[in-house]
XYZ file of C-alpha atoms in Angstrom:
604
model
C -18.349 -37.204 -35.168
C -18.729 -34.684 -32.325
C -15.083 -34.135 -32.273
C -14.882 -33.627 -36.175
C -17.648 -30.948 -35.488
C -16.008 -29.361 -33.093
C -12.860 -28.817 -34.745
C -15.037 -27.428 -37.835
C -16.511 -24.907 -35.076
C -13.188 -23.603 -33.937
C -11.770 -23.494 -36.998
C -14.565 -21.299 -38.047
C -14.303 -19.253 -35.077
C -10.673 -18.671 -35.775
C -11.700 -17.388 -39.093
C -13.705 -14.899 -37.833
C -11.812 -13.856 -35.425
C -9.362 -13.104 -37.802
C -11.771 -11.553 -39.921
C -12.594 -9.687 -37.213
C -9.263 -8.482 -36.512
C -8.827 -7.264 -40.320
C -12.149 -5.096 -39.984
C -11.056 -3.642 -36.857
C -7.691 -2.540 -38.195
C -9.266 -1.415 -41.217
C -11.557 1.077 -39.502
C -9.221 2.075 -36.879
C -7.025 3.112 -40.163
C -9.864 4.766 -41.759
C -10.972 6.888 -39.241
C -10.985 10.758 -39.365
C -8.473 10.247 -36.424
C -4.963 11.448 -37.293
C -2.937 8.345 -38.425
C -0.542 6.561 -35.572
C 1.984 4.320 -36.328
C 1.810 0.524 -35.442
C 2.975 -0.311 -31.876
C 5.846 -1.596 -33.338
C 7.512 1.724 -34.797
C 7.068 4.775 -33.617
C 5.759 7.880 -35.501
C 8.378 9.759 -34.017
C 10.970 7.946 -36.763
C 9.105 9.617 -39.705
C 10.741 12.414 -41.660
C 8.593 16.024 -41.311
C 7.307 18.765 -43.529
C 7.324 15.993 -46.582
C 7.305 17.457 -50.208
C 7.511 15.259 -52.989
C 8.971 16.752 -56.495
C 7.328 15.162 -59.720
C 7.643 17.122 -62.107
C 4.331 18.462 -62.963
C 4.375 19.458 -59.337
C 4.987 18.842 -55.303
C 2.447 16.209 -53.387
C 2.968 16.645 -50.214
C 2.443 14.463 -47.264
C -0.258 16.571 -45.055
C 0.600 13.770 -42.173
C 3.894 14.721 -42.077
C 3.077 18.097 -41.589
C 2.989 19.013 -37.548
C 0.216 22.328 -37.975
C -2.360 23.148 -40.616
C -0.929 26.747 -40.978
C 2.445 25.261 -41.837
C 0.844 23.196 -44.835
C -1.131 26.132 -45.373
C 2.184 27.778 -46.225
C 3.790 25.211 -48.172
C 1.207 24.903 -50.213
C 1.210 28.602 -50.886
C 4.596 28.188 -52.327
C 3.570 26.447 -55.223
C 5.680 27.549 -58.472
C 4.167 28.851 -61.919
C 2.379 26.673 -64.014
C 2.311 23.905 -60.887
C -0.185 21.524 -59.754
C 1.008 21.150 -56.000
C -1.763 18.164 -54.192
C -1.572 18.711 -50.465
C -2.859 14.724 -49.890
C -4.128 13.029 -46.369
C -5.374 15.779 -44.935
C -8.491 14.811 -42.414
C -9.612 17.419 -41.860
C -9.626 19.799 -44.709
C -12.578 22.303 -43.411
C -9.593 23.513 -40.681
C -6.865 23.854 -43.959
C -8.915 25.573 -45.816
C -10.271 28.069 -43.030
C -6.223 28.986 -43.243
C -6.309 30.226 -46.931
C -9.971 30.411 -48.034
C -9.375 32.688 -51.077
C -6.067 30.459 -51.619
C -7.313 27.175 -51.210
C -10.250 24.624 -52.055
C -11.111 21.357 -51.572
C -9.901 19.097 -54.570
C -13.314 16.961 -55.640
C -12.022 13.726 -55.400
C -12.169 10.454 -54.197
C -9.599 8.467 -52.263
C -10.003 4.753 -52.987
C -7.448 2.131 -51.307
C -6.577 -1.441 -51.847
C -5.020 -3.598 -49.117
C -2.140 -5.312 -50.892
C -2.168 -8.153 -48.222
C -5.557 -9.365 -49.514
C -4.877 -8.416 -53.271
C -4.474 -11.242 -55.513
C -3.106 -10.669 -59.260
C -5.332 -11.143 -62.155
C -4.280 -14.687 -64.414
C -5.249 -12.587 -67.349
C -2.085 -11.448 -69.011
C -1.810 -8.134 -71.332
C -2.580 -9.071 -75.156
C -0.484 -6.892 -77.773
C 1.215 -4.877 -75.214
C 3.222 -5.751 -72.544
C 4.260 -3.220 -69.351
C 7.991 -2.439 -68.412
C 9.742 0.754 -66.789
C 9.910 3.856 -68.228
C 13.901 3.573 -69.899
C 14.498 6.351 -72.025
C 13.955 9.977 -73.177
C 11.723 8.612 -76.239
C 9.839 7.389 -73.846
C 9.524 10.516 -71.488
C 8.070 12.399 -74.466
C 5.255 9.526 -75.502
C 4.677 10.220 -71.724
C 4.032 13.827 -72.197
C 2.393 13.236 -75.052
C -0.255 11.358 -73.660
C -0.393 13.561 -70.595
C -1.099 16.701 -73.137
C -3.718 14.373 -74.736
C -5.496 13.986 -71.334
C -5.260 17.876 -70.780
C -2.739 16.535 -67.919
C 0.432 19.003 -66.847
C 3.277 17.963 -68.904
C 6.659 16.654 -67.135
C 9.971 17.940 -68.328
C 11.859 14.850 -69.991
C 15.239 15.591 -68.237
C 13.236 14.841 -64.912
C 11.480 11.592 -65.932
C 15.241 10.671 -67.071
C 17.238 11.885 -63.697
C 14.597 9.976 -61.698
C 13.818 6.722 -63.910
C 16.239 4.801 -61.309
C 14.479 6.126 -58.338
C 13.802 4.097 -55.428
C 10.607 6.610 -54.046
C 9.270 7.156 -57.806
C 8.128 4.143 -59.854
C 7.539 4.653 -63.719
C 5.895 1.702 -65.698
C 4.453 2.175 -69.235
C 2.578 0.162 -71.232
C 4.528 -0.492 -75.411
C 2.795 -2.073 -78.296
C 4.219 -5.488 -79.476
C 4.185 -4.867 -83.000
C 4.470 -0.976 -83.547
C 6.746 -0.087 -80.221
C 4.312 2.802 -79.436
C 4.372 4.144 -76.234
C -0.143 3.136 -74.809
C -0.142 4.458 -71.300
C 1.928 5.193 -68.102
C 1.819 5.004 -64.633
C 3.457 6.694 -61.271
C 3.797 4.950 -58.234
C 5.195 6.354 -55.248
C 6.862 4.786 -52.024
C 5.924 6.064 -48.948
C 8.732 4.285 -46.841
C 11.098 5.164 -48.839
C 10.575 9.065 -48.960
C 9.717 9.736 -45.326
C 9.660 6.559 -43.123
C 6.090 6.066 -43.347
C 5.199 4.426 -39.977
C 1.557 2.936 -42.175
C 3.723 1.426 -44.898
C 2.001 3.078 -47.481
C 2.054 3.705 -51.076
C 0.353 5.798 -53.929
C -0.897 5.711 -57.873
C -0.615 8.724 -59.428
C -0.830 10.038 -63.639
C -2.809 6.702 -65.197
C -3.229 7.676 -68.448
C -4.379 5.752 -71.645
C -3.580 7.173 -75.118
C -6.790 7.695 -76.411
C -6.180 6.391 -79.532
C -5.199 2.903 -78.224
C -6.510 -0.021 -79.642
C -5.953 -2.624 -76.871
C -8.175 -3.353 -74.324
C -7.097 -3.505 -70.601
C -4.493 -1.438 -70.619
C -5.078 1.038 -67.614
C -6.020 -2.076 -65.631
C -2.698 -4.105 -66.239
C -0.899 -0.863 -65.442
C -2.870 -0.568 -62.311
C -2.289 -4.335 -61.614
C 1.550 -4.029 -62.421
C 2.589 -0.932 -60.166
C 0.037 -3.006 -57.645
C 2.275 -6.364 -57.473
C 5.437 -4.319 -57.657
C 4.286 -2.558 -54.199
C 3.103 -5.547 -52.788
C 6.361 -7.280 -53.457
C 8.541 -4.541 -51.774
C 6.189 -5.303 -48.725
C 3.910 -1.949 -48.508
C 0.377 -2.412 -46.393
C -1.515 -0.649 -49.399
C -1.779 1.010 -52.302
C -3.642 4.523 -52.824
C -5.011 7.090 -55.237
C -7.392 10.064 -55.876
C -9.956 9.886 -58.773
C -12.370 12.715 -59.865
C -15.770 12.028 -57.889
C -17.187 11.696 -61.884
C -15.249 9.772 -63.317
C -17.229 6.784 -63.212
C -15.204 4.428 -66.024
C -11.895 5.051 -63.636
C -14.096 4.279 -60.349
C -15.620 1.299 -61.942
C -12.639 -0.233 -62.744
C -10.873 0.434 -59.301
C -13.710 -1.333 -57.778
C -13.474 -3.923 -59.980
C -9.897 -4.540 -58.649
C -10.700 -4.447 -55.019
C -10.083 -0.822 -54.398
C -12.160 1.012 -51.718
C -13.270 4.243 -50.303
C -11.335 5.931 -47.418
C -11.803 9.361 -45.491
C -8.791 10.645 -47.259
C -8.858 13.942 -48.943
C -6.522 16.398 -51.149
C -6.373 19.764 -51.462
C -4.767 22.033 -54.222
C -3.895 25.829 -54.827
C -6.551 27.689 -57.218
C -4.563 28.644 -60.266
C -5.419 28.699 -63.747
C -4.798 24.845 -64.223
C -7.278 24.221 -61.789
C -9.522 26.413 -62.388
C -12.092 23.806 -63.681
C -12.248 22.498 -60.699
C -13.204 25.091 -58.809
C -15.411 27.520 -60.646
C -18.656 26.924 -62.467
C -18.578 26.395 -65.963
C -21.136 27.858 -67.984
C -24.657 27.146 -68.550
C -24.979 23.932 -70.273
C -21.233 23.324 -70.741
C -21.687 19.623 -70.286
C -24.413 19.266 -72.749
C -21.669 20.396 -75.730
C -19.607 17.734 -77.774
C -15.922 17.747 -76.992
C -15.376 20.047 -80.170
C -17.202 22.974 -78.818
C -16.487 22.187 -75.124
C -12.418 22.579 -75.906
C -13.312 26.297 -76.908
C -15.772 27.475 -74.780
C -13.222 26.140 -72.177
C -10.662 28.028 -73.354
C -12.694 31.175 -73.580
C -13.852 30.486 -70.079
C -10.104 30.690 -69.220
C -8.782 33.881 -70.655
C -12.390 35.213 -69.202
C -14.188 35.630 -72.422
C -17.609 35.594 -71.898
C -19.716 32.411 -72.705
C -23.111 32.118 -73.914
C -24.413 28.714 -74.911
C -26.993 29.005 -77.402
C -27.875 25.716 -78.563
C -25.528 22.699 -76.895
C -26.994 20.229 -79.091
C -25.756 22.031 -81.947
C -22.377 23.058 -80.601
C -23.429 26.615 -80.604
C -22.265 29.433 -78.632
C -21.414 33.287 -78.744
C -17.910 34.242 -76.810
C -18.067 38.150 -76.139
C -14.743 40.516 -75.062
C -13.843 44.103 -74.735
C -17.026 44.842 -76.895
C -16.955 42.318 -79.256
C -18.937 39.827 -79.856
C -18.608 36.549 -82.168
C -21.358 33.733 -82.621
C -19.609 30.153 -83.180
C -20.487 26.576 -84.026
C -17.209 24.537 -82.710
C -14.617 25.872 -85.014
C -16.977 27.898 -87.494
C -17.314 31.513 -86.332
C -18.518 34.596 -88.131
C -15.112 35.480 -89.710
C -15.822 32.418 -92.304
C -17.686 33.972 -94.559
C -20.501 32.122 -96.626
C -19.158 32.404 -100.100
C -16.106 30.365 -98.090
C -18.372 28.138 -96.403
C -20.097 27.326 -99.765
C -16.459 26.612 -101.660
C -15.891 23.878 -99.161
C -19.435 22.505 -99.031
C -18.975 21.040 -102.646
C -16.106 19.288 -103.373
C -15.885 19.817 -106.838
C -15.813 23.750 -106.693
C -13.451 23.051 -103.694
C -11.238 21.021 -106.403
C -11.704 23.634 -109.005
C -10.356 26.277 -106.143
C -6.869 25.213 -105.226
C -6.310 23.248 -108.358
C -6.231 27.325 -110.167
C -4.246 28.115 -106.777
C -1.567 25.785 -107.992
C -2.563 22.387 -106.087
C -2.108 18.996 -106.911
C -5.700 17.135 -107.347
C -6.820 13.892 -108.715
C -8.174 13.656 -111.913
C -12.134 13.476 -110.847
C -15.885 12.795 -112.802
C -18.416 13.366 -111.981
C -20.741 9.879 -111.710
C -23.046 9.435 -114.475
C -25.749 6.164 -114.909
C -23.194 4.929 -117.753
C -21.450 1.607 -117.080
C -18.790 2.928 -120.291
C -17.585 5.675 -118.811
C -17.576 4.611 -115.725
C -15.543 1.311 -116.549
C -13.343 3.420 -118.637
C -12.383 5.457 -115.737
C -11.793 2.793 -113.713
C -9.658 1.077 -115.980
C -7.146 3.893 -116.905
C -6.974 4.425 -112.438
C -7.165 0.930 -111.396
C -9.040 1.721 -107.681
C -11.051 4.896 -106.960
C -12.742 6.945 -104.749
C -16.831 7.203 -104.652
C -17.661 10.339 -102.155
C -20.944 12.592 -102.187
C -20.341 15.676 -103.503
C -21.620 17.507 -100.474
C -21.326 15.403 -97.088
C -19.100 15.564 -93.941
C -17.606 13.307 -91.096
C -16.884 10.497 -93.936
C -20.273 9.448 -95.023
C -21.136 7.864 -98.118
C -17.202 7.896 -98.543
C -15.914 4.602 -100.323
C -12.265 3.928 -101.383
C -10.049 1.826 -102.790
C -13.184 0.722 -105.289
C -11.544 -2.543 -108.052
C -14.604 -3.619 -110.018
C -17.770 -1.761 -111.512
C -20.118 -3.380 -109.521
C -18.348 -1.812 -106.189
C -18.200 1.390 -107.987
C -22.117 1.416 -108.983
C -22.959 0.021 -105.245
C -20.571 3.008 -103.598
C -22.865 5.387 -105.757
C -25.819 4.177 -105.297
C -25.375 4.636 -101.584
C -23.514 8.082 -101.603
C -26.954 9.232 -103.995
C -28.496 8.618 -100.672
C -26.894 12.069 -99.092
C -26.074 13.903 -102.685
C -27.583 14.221 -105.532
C -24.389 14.977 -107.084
C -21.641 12.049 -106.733
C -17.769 12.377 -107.222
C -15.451 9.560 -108.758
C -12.115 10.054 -108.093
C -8.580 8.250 -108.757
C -7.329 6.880 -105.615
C -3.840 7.886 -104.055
C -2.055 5.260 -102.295
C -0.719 6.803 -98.823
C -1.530 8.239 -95.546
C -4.455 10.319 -94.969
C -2.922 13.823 -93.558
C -5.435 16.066 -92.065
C -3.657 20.081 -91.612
C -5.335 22.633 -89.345
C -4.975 25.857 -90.942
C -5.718 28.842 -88.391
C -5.419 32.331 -89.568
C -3.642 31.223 -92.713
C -1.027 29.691 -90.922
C -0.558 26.005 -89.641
C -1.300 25.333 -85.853
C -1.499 21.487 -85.938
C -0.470 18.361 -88.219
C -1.738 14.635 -88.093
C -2.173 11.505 -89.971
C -5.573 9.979 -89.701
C -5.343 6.452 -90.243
C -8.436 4.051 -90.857
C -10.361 1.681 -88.228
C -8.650 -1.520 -87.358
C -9.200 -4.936 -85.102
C -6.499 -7.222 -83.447
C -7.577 -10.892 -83.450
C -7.530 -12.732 -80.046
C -8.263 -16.141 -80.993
C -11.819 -16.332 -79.597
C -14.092 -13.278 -81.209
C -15.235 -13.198 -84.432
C -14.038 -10.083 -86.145
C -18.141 -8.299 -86.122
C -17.533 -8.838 -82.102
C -14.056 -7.079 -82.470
C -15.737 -4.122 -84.238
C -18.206 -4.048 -81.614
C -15.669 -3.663 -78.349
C -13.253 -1.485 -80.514
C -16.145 0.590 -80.867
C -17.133 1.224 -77.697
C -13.853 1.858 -77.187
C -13.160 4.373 -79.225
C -16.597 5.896 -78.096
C -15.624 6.078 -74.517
C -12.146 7.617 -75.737
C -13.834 10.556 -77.482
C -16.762 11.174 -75.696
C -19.073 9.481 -78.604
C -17.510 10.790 -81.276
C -15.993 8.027 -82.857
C -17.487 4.464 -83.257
C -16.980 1.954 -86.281
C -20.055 1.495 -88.047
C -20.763 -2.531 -89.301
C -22.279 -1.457 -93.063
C -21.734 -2.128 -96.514
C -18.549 -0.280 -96.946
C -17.255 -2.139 -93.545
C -18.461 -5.450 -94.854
C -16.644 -4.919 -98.035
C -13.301 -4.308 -97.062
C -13.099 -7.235 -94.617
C -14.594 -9.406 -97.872
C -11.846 -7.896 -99.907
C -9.258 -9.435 -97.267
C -10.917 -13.148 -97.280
C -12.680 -12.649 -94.673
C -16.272 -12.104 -93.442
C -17.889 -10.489 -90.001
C -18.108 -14.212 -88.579
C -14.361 -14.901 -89.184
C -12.326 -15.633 -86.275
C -9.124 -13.829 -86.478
C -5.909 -15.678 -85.191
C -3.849 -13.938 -81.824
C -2.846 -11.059 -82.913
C -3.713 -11.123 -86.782
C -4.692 -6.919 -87.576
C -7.300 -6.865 -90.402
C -8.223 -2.982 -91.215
C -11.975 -3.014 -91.148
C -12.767 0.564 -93.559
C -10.601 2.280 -95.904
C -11.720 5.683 -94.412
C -9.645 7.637 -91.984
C -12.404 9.370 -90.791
C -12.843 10.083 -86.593
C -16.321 9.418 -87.055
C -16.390 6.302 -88.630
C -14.055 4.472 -86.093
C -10.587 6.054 -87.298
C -7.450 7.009 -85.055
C -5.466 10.166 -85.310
C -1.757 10.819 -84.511
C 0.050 13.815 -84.443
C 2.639 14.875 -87.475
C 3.512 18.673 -86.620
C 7.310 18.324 -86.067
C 7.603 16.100 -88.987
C 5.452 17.630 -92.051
C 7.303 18.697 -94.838
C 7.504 22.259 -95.333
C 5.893 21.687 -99.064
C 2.332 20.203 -97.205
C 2.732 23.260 -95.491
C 3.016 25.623 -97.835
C 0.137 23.731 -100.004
C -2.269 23.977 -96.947
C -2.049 27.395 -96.359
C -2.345 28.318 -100.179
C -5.650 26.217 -100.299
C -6.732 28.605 -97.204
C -5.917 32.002 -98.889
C -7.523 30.765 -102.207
C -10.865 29.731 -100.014
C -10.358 32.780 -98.220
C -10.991 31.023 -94.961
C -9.603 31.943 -91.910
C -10.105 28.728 -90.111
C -9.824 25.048 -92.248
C -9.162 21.913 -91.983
C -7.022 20.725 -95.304
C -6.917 16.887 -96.542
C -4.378 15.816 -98.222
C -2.915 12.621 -99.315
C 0.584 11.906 -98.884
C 3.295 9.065 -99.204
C 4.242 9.950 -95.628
C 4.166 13.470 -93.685
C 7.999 13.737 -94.216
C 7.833 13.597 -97.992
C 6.542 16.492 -100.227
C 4.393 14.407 -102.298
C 0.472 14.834 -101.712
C -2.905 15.249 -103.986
C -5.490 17.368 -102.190
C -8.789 15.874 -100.902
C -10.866 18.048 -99.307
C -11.326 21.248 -97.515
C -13.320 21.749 -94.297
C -14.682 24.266 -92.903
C -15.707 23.142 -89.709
C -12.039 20.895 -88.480
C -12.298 19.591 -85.086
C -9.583 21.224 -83.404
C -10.178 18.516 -79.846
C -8.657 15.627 -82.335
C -4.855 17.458 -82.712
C -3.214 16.947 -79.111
C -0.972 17.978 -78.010
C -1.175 21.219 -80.562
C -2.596 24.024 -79.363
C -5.404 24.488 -81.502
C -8.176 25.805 -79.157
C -5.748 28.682 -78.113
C -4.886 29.777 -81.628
C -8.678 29.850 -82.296
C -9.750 32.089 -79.653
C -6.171 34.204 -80.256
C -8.139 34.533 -83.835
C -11.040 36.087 -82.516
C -9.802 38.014 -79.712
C -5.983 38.660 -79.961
C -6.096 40.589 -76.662
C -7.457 37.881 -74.907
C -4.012 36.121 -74.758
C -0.570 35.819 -76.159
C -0.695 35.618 -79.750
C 2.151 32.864 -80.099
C 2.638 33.674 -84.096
C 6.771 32.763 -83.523
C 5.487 28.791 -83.364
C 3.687 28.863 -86.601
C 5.481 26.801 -89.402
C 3.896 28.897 -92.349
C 5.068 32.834 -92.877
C 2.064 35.310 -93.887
C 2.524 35.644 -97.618
C-alpha cells in the first residue's frame, strides 16, 4: 500500500513539476524583456528589418528590427491608402517618442494560444465547410466581405499570386448548398518569413459576412488556421483584437487564447483615423444608420453636432453651411416629398403618371365581396398599412379570405387606411437613389432557418435572431408573430417542428432588415431598365435622396412592378457601395470628390 502511495506521490510531483516548467516558460516568454531564442538556435540565424506585404498593407516584425528609430522609419514609409501594423513591439512608449505626431499606439489586445496544449473542437462546421482560398471569385467574396466590415480591401491579383504561399495561409469558409463565399481568414508563418527563433505564428483579417446564416463560423475558421499551424509544428498562434470588441474576445477565450504584453503600432492616416481621434459627442449612442454618416462627415472634417442620438439626429456644418439630418433625411427633402412617400397610395399614384409599372391595388374595405373578388382574379396578395415603415403590419403572399381579413385587421393597428395589393412573384430589389442618380443596388431577401436535427424551428428563430442582431448592431431580429407563425403553417409546419439537418424553411415572406431579412448587393448586375425606373420615381417625388422598391424576376432582367418609395433608406445596409460618401458629396460637394463618372444613371 505504501509503495502504491508513493508512486501516486511522485507521479504527482512529476506533474507539477512539469506544470511548473510550462508556467515558467510561459512568463519568461511573456515578459516585457526583448524575446531570445531557445538555447537551441540562436537569434543570430533570424532574417532583419522584416516587412511582410499583404496586400492591404506591410506588418512588420518590430523584433526583427535592431533600433526603434529604424522601425520608426519603416513605418514612416507606409504607401497611400495603407494600413502598415508595426507588431511586437515592447516597448512602444520609446517608438512612439521617435514619431509622436507620426505615430500612436494601436488600441488593441494581443491574445495567444499555445498550440502544444490546444486541442481541436469534435464539433464539426454545419452547412459550410472551410478550404483554401483557390480562385479569383473567391478573392473578390474576400473583398467583399472586407468592404462589409469597413476593412481595407486587397487587390485580387495579390490574393491570386500568393494563394500557394508557404508564409501566407488563406482559408475561407463556402456554403454547402449556395457556394457563397461566409468568411476568411489569414494566417501567417513566422519561420517561414524570417527564421523565427520563438516558432511563432499569427491570425490576421477574420471576417464573417454579416449576412451569414450559420452559426460558428469565425470559430471553425479560427480552429482551422489553428490545427493547420499546429501541424506544421509552430509553438503558438497570435493575434490583435480591438480592446472593445468583446464578442471577438469572448470567443478567443473561449478557445484557450490569452493575454500577452504584446503591442502594435500603426501610422495615423485617414484609415485610422478612428482610432486615434475622438469621435463626437455621443457618437456611440447613434444607430449604425446615422453613425455611417456622421463618420463620414467626421472624415472629410465636416463639423458634427449630435442633437438627439436616440433619434438619429444630427446637424453636419461646412464652409458656412449648415444642414440638420435624421440618418439619410436631411433638409434638401422637402415635406411635400416626404409626404408623397409617407402614403403609399399617393406614392403609387406618383410614378404610376411618371410612367411606372404598379400593381393593380384597393384599398381594404369591411366587405368580404369585394375583397374575395379581388383575391380571386390575383390569386395571393399583399396586405400593407398605408402609412408604416421598416415592414410592419406588412403581410404577403395572402391565399384565403380569412388570411386577408386577419392581415388587415392587424395592419388597422398602425393605419387607419389599409392597402390590398396583387402580389408579384420575384426578388425584392431595394435601389438607393442619391441625387437622382443610382449609388447602390441589392436584393433583400426574407428571414430564413437551417434545420440541425435537434431545435425546434421557434428555437432556430430565436439564435438566428440574435444573430442577425449582433450582425447589425440591433437592427435586425426575426420577430415570432402572427405573420411568422403563418408562413411556417403554410409550409406544414409549426414553431415546435423539428427541422431535419439541413432542411431551410423561410420563416416571413417580408424582405425587410428589420424583421429578420438579409441583404446582398446587385449594383454590377441591375439592368439598366430598374435603373432608369428608379431614378424616374425620384424626379417625379422630387426627392433628392430615396430608397426605391421594386419587384423583379431577378436584378438582371428588366421586368419589375414598383412597391414603395422611402424616404429615409438606410444607406449602412448597401456594402460595399459607397453610399455614405455620395450622401455627404450631396450636401457638401466641396467636402470631397464628387465621383459622378461611377453613377449608372445620366442626369436627364
Amino acid at each position: 500500500m505504501a509503495k502504491k502511495e508513493d508512486v501516486a506521490l511522485r507521479a504527482s510531483r512529476g506533474r507539477s513539476d512539469k506544470a511548473l516548467g510550462y508556467r515558467l516558460k510561459r512568463l519568461r516568454s511573456e515578459t516585457m524583456k526583448p524575446t531570445s531564442a531557445p538555447a537551441d538556435q540562436s537569434a543570430e540565424q533570424q532574417d532583419r528589418s522584416v516587412s511582410l506585404e499583404l496586400g492591404w498593407g506591410r506588418l512588420l516584425f518590430a523584433q526583427t528590427f535592431e533600433t526603434n528609430e529604424e522601425l520608426a522609419g519603416a513605418l514612416g514609409d507606409e504607401g497611400p491608402a495603407r494600413r502598415d501594423i508595426a507588431f511586437y513591439i515592447r516597448d512602444p512608449h520609446v517608438l512612439l517618442s521617435m514619431a509622436p505626431q507620426e505615430l500612436f499606439l494601436d488600441p488593441s489586445h494581443t491574445y495567444r494560444l499555445d498550440l502544444a496544449t490546444y486541442r481541436p473542437s469534435r464539433r464539426q462546421p454545419r452547412g459550410f465547410f472551410i478550404r483554401r482560398l483557390t480562385s479569383e471569385a473567391d478573392a473578390n467574396a474576400v473583398n467583399a466581405i472586407y468592404q462589409s466590415r469597413g476593412m481595407v480591401t486587397v487587390r485580387p491579383d495579390f490574393f491570386w499570386t500568393n494563394r500557394d504561399s508557404r508564409a501566407i495561409t488563406y482559408f475561407v469558409a463556402e456554403d454547402d448548398q449556395t457556394g457563397d463565399i461566409l468568411g476568411t481568414v489569414t494566417g501567417v508563418d513566422h519561420r517561414r518569413v524570417f527564421q523565427d527563433a520563438e516558432n511563432g505564428s499569427s491570425l490576421w483579417c477574420l471576417a464573417v459576412d454579416p449576412q451569414c446564416r450559420h452559426a460558428g463560423v469565425g470559430e471553425m475558421l479560427v480552429r482551422r488556421l489553428a490545427e493547420h499551424f499546429a501541424a506544421r509544428g509552430a509553438s503558438f498562434m497570435d493575434l490583435s483584437v480591438m480592446h472593445d470588441n468583446d464578442q471577438a474576445i469572448a470567443l478567443y477565450e473561449k478557445l484557450g487564447f490569452h493575454r500577452v504584453p504584446v503591442f502594435a503600432v500603426k501610422r495615423k492616416n485617414p484609415i485610422n483615423e478612428k482610432l486615434f481621434t475622438h469621435p463626437p459627442a455621443d457618437f456611440d449612442l447613434l444607430n449604425p444608420y446615422a453613425r455611417l454618416i456622421v463618420d463620414e462627415a467626421h472624415r472629410r472634417g465636416v463639423a458634427v453636432d449630435v442633437t438627439d442620438a436616440e433619434g438619429g439626429f444630427f446637424r453636419l456644418s461646412f464652409g458656412g453651411r449648415s444642414i440638420h439630418c435624421r440618418e439619410s433625411l436631411s433638409e434638401l427633402t422637402s415635406a411635400v416629398a416626404m409626404s408623397i412617400c409617407d402614403d403609399k397610395a399617393v406614392t403609387r399614384r406618383v410614378v404610376e403618371r411618371a410612367g411606372l409599372i404598379v400593381p393593380e391595388q384597393m384599398e381594404a374595405v369591411d366587405d368580404d365581396e369585394a375583397l374575395g373578388a379581388f383575391l380571386k382574379k390575383h390569386g395571393r396578395v399583399v396586405v400593407k398599412p398605408a402609412r408604416g415603415e421598416q415592414g410592419k403590419g406588412v403581410a404577403v403572399g395572402l391565399e384565403t379570405l380569412d388570411e386577408m381579413k386577419n392581415a388587415i385587421r392587424i395592419a388597422r393597428e398602425l393605419s387607419d387606411r389599409v392597402l390590398v395589393e396583387a402580389c408579384f412573384e420575384g426578388e425584392d430589389l431595394r435601389l438607393v437613389v442619391i441625387d437622382y442618380r443610382l449609388v447602390a443596388a441589392a436584393v433583400r431577401r426574407a428571414p430564413r432557418v437551417v434545420g440541425d436535427g435537434h431545435k425546434t424551428i421557434g428555437e432556430l428563430i430565436e439564435k438566428q435572431s440574435r444573430r442577425r442582431a449582433a450582425a447589425t448592431g440591433g437592427e435586425s431580429r426575426i420577430p415570432i408573430d402572427d405573420e411568422t407563425r403563418r408562413c411556417v403553417a403554410a409550409l406544414g409546419y409549426e414553431l415546435s417542428s423539428v427541422l431535419s439537418e439541413g432542411e431551410e424553411v423561410v420563416v416571413r415572406k417580408t424582405a425587410n432588415l428589420h424583421t429578420g431579412g438579409s441583404i446582398h448587393d446587385v449594383t454590377e448586375k441591375v439592368h439598366p431598365d430598374l435603373v432608369k425606373a428608379a431614378c424616374t420615381a425620384a424626379r417625379a417625388i422630387d426627392i433628392p435622396v430615396v430608397g426605391i422598391d421594386l419587384m423583379v424576376r431577378s436584378p438582371g432582367q428588366p421586368d419589375y412592378v414598383f412597391i414603395e418609395a422611402n424616404e429615409r433608406p438606410g444607406l449602412a445596409n448597401h456594402e460595399p457601395q459607397p453610399t455614405a460618401e455620395r450622401f455627404v458629396d450631396l450636401l457638401f460637394p466641396r467636402s470631397g470628390v464628387k465621383s459622378a463618372e461611377r453613377a449608372l444613371a445620366p442626369r436627364a
